[in-house]
PDB file of C-alpha atoms and ligand atoms in Angstrom:
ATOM      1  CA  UNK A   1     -90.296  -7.277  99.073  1.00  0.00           C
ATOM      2  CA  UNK A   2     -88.864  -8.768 102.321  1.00  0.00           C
ATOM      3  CA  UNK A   3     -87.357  -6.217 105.045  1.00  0.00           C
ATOM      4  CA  UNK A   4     -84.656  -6.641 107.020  1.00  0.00           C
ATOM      5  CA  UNK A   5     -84.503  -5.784 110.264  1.00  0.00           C
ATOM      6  CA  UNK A   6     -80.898  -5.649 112.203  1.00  0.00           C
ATOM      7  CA  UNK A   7     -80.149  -3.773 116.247  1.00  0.00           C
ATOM      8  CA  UNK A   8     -79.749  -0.070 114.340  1.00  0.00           C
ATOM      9  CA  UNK A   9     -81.118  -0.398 110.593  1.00  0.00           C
ATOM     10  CA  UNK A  10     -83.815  -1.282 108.324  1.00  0.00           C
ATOM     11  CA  UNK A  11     -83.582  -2.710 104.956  1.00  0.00           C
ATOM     12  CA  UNK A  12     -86.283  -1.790 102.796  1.00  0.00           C
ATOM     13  CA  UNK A  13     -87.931  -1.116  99.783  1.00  0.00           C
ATOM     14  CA  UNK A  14     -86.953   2.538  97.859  1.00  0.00           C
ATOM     15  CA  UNK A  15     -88.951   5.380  98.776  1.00  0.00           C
ATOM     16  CA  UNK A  16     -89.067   8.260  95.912  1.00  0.00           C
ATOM     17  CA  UNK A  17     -87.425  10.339  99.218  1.00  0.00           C
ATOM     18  CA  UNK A  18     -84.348   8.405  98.862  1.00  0.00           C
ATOM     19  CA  UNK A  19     -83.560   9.376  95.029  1.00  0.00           C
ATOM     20  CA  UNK A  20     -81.969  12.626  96.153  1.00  0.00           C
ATOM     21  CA  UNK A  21     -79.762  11.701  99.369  1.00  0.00           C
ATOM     22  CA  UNK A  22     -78.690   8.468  96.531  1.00  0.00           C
ATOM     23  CA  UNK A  23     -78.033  11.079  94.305  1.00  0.00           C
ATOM     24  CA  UNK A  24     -76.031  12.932  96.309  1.00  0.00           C
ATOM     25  CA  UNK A  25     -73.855   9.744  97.402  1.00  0.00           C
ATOM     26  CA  UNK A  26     -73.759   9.347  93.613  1.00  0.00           C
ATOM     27  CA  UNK A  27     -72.013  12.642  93.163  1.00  0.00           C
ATOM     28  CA  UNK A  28     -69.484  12.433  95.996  1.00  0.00           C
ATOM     29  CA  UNK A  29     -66.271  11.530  94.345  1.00  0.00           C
ATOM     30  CA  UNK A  30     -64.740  10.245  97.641  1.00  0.00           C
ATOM     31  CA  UNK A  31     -68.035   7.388  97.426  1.00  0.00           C
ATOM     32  CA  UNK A  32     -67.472   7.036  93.925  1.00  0.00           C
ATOM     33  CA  UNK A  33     -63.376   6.585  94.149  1.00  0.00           C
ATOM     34  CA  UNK A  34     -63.250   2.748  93.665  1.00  0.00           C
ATOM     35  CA  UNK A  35     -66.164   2.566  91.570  1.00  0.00           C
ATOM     36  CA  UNK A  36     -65.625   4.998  88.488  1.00  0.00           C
ATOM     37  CA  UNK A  37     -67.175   8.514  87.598  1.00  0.00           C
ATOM     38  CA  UNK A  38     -69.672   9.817  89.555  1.00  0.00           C
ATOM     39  CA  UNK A  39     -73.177   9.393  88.532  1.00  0.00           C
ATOM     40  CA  UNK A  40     -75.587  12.160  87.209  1.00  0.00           C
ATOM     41  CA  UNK A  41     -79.188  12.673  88.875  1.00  0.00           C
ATOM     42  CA  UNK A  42     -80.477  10.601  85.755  1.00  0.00           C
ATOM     43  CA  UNK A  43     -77.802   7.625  86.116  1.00  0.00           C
ATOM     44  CA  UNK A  44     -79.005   7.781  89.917  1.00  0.00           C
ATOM     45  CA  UNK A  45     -82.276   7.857  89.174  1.00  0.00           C
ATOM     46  CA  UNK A  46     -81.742   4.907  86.734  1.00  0.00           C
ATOM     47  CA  UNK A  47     -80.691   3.095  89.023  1.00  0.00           C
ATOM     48  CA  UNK A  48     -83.350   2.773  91.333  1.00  0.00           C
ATOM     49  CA  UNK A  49     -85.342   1.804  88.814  1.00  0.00           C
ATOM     50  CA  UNK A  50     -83.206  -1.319  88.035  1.00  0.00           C
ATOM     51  CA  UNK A  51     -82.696  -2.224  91.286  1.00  0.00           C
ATOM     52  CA  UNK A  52     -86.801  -2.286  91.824  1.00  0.00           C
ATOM     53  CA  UNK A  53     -86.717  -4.249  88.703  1.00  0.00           C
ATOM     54  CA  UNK A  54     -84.562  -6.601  89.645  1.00  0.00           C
ATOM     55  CA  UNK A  55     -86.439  -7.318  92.515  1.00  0.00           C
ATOM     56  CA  UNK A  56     -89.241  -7.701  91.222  1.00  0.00           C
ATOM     57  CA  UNK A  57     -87.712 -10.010  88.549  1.00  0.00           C
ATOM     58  CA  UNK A  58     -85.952 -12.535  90.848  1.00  0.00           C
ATOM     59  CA  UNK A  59     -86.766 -12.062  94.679  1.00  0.00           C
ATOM     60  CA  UNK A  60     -83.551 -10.070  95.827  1.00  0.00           C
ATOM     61  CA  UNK A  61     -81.092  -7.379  95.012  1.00  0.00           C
ATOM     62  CA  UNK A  62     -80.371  -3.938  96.459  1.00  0.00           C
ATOM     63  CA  UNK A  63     -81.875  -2.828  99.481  1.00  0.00           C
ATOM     64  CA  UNK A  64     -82.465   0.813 100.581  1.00  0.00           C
ATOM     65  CA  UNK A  65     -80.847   0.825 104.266  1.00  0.00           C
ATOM     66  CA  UNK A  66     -82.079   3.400 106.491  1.00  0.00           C
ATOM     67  CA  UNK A  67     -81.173   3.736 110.601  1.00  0.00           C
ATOM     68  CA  UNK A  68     -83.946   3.321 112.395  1.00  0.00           C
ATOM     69  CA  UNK A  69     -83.688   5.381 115.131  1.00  0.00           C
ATOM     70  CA  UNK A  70     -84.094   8.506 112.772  1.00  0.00           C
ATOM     71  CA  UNK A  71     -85.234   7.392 109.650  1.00  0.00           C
ATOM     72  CA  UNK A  72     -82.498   8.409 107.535  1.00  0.00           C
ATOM     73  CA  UNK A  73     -81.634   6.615 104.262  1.00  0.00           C
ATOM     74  CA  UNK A  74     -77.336   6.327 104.822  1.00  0.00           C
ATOM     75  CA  UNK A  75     -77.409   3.883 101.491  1.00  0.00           C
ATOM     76  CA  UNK A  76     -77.748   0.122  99.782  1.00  0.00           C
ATOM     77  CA  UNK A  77     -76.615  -3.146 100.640  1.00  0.00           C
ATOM     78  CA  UNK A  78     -77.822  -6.370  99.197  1.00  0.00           C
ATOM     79  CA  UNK A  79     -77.633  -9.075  96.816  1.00  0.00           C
ATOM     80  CA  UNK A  80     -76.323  -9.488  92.752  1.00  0.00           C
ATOM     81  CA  UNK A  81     -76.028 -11.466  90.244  1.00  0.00           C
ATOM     82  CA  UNK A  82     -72.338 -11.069  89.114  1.00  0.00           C
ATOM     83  CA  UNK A  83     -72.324  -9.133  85.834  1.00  0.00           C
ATOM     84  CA  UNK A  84     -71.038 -10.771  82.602  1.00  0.00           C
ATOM     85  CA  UNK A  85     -68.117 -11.194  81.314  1.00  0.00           C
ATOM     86  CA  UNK A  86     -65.863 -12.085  84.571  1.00  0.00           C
ATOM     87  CA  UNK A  87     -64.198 -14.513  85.010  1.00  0.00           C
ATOM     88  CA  UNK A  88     -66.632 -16.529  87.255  1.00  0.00           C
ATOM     89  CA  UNK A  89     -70.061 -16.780  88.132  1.00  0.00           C
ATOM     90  CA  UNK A  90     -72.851 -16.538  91.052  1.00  0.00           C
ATOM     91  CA  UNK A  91     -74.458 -14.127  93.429  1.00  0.00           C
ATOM     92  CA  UNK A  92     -72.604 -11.244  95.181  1.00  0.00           C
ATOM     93  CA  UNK A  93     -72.747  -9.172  98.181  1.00  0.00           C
ATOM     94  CA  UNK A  94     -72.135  -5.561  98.324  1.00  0.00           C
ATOM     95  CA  UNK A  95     -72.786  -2.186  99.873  1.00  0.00           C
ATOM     96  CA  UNK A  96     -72.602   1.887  99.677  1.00  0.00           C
ATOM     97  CA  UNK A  97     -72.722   4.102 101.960  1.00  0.00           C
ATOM     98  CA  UNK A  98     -72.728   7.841 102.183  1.00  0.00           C
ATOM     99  CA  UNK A  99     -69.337   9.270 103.723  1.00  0.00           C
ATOM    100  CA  UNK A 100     -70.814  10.645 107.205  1.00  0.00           C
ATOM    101  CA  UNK A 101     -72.302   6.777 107.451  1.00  0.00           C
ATOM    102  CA  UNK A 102     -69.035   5.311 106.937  1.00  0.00           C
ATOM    103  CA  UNK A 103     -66.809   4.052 110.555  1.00  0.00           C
ATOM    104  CA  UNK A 104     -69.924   3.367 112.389  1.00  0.00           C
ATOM    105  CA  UNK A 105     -70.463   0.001 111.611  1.00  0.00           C
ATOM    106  CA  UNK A 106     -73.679   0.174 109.761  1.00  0.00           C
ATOM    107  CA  UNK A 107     -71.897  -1.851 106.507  1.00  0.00           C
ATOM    108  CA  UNK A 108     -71.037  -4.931 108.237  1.00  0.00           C
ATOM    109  CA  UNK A 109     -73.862  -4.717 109.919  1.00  0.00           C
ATOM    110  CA  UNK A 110     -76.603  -4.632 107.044  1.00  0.00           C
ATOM    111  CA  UNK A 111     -74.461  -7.251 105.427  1.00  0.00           C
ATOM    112  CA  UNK A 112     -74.745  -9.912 107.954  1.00  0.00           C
ATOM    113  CA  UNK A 113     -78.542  -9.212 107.530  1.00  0.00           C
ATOM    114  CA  UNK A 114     -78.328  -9.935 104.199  1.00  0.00           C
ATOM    115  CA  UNK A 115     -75.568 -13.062 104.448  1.00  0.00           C
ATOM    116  CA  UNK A 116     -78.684 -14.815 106.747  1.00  0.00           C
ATOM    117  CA  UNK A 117     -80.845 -13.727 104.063  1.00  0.00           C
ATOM    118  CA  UNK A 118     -79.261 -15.353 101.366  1.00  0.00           C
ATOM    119  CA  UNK A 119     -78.143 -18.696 103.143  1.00  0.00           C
ATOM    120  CA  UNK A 120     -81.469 -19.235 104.909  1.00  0.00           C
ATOM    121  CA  UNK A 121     -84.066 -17.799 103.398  1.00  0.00           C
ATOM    122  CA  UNK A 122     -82.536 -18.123  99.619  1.00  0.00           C
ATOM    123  CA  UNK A 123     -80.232 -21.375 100.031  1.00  0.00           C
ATOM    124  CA  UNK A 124     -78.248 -19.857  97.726  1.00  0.00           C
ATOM    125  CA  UNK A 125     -74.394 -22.256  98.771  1.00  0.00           C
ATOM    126  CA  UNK A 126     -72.375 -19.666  98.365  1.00  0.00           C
ATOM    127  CA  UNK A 127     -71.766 -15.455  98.782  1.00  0.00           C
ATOM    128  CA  UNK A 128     -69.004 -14.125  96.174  1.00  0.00           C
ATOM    129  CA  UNK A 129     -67.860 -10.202  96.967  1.00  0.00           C
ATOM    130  CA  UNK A 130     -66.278  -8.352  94.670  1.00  0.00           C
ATOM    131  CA  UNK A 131     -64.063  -5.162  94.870  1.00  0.00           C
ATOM    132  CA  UNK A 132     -60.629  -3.271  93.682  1.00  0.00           C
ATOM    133  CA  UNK A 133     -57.716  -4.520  94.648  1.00  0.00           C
ATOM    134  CA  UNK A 134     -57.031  -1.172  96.138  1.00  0.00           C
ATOM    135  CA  UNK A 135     -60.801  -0.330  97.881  1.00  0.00           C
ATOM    136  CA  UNK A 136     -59.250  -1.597 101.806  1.00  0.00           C
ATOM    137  CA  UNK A 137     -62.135  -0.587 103.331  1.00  0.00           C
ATOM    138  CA  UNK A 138     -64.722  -2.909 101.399  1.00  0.00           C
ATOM    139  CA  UNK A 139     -62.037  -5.653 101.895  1.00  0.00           C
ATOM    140  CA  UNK A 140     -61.817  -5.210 105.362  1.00  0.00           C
ATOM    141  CA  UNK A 141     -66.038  -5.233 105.562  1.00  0.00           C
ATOM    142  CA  UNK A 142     -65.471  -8.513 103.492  1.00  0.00           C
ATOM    143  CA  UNK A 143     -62.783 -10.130 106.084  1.00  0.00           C
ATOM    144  CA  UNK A 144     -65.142  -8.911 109.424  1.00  0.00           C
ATOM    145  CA  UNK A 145     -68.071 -10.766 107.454  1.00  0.00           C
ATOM    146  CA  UNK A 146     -65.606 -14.041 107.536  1.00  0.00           C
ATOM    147  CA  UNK A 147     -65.377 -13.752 103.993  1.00  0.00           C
ATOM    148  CA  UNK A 148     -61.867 -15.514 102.793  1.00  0.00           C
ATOM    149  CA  UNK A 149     -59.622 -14.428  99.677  1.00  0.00           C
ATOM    150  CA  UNK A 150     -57.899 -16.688  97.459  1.00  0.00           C
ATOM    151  CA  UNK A 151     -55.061 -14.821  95.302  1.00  0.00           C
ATOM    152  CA  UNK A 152     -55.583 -17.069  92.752  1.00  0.00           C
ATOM    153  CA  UNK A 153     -59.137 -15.546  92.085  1.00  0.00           C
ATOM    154  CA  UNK A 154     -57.607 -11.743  91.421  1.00  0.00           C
ATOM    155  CA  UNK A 155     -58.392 -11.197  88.362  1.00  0.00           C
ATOM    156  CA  UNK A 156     -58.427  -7.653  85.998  1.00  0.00           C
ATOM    157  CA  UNK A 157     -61.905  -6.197  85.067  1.00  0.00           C
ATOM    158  CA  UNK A 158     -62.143  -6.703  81.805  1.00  0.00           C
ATOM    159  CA  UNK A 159     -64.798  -3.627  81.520  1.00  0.00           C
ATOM    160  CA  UNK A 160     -62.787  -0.968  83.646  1.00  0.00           C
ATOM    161  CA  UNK A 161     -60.386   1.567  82.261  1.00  0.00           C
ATOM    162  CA  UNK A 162     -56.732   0.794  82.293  1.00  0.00           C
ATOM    163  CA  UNK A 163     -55.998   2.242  85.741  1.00  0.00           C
ATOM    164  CA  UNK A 164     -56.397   1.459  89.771  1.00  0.00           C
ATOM    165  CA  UNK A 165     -60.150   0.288  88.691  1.00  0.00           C
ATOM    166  CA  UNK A 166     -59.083  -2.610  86.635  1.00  0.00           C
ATOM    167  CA  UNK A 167     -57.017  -4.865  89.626  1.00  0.00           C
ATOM    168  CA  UNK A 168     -59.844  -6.907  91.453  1.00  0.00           C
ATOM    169  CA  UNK A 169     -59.899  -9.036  94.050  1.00  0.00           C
ATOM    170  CA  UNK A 170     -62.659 -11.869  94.961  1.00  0.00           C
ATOM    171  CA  UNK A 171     -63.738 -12.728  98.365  1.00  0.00           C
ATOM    172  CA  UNK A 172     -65.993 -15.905  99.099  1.00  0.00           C
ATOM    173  CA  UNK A 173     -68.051 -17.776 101.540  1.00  0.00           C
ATOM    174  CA  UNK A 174     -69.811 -20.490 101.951  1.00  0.00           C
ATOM    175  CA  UNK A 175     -73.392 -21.286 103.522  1.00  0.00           C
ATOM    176  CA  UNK A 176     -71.414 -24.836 104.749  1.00  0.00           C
ATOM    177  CA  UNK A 177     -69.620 -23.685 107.639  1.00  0.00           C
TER     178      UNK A 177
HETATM  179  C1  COA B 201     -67.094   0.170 101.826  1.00  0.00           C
HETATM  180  C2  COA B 201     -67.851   0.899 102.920  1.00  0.00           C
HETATM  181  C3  COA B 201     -69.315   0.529 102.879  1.00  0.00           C
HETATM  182  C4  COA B 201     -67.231   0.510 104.269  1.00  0.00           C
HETATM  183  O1  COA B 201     -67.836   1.234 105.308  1.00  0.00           O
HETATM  184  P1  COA B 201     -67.225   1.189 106.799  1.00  0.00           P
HETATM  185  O2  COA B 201     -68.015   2.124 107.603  1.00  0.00           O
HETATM  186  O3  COA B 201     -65.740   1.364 106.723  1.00  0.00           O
HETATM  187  O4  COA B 201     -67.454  -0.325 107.247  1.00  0.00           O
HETATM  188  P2  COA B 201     -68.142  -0.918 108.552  1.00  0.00           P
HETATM  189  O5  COA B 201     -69.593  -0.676 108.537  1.00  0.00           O
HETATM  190  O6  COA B 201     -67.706  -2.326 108.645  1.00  0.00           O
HETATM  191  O7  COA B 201     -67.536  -0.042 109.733  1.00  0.00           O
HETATM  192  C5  COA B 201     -66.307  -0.382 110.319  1.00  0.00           C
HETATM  193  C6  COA B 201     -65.764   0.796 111.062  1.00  0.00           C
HETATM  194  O8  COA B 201     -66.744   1.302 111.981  1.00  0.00           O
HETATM  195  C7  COA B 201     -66.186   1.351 113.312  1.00  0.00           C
HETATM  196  N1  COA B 201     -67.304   1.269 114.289  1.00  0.00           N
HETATM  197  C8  COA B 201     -67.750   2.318 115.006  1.00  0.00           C
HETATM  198  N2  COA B 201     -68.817   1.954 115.724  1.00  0.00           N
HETATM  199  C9  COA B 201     -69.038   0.655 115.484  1.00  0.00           C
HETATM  200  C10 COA B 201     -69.993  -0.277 115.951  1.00  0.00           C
HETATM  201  N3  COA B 201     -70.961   0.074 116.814  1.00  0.00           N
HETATM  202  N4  COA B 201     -69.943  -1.539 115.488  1.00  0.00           N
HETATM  203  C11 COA B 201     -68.993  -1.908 114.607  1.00  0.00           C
HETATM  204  N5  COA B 201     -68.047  -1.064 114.126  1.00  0.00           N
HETATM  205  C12 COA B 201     -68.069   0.212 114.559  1.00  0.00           C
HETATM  206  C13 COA B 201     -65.174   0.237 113.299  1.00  0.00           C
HETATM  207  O9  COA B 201     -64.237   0.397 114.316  1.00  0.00           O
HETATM  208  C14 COA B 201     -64.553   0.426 111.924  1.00  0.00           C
HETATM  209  O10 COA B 201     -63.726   1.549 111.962  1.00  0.00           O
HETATM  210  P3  COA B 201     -62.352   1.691 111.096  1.00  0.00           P
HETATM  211  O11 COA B 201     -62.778   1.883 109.672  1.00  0.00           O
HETATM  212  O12 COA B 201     -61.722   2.894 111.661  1.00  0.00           O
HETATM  213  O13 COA B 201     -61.598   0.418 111.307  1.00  0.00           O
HETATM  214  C15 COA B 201     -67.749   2.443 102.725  1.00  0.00           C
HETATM  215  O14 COA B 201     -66.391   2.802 102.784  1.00  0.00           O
HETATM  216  C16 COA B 201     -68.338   2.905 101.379  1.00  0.00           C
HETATM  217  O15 COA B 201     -69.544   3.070 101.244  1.00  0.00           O
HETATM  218  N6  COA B 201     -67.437   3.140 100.390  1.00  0.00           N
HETATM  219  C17 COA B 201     -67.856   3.672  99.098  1.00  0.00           C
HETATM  220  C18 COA B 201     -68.597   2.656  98.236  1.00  0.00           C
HETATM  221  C19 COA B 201     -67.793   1.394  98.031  1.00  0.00           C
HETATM  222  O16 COA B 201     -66.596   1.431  97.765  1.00  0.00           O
HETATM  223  N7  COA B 201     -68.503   0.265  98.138  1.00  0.00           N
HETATM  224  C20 COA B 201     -67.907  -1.030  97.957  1.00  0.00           C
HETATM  225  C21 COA B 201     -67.771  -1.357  96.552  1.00  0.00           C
HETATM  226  S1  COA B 201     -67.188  -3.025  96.350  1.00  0.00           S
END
């Protein structure tokens, strides 16, 4: 599995050391408030284990992140294919961080790690992100990337609850300019 490598971070393959700290992240209902319920230690745990699946499976996916000057796993970022049943297709970018990680940076910068990584090492054309209409912060990661939003792509998740989950909003860009 390829790492990245960015000025502060390292994406890399999961460690069983991360489970817990992911775990915890899991649990915090601040991390968790555009996303749904929190996760149990199994549905964490789970997790991994897709995401080294889907690696395996296909080349790319969900990268531990870690800072390199202390070692410390702060979250993922990485690569997805966009789950069924939306209203459009292709590979997305996305990240989560744990709360003391947050306003430092570290999401915008694993993500243009992983924008490279997907336009020149994958040729993939184009980089879709998804997110709640209401979750500002991941927008504003998305806009800092140079990500663009067309209205006209909003569209309601189909497989959230009735509620602030179900409002999306679709960012895009493309490996052309
Ligand atoms: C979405 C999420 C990853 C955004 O994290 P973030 O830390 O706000 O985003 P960035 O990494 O781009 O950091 C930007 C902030 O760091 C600040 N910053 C501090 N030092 C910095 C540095 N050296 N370089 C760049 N920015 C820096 C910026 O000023 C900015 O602050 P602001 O939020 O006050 O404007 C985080 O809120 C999260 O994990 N949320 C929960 C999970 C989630 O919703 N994921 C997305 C689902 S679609």
């Amino acid at each position: 599995m390829t790492e990245l490598r960015t000025d502060r971070l390292l994406l890399r393959p999961w460690r069983a050391s991360d489970l817990a700290p992911w775990a915890a992240m899991n649990a915090d209902p601040e991390v968790r408030e555009h996303l749904g319920e929190p996760l149990t230690r199994e549905q964490s745990d789970a997790s991994v284990a897709a995401f080294r699946a889907d690696f395996d499976r296909r080349g790319y996916g969900w990268w531990a992140v870690e800072v390199r000057d202390t070692g410390e796993f702060i979250g993922f970022a990485g690569l997805d294919e966009v789950e069924d049943g939306l209203p459009f297709t292709g590979v997305e970018i996305g990240w989560r961080l744990a709360r003391p990680s947050w306003g430092r940076g570290y999401a915008t910068e694993a993500a243009r790690a992983v924008l490279a990584h997907g336009f020149d090492t994958l040729a993939l054309p184009e980089i879709l992100a998804v997110t709640t209409a209401a979750n500002l912060r991941s927008q504003a990661v998305m806009r800092r990337l140079g990500m663009t939003r067309n209205p006209a792509d909003d569209f309601d998740d189909p497989t959230a609850p009735e509620g602030p989950l179900r409002p999306n909003v679709l960012f895009r860009i493309a490996r052309e300019g």
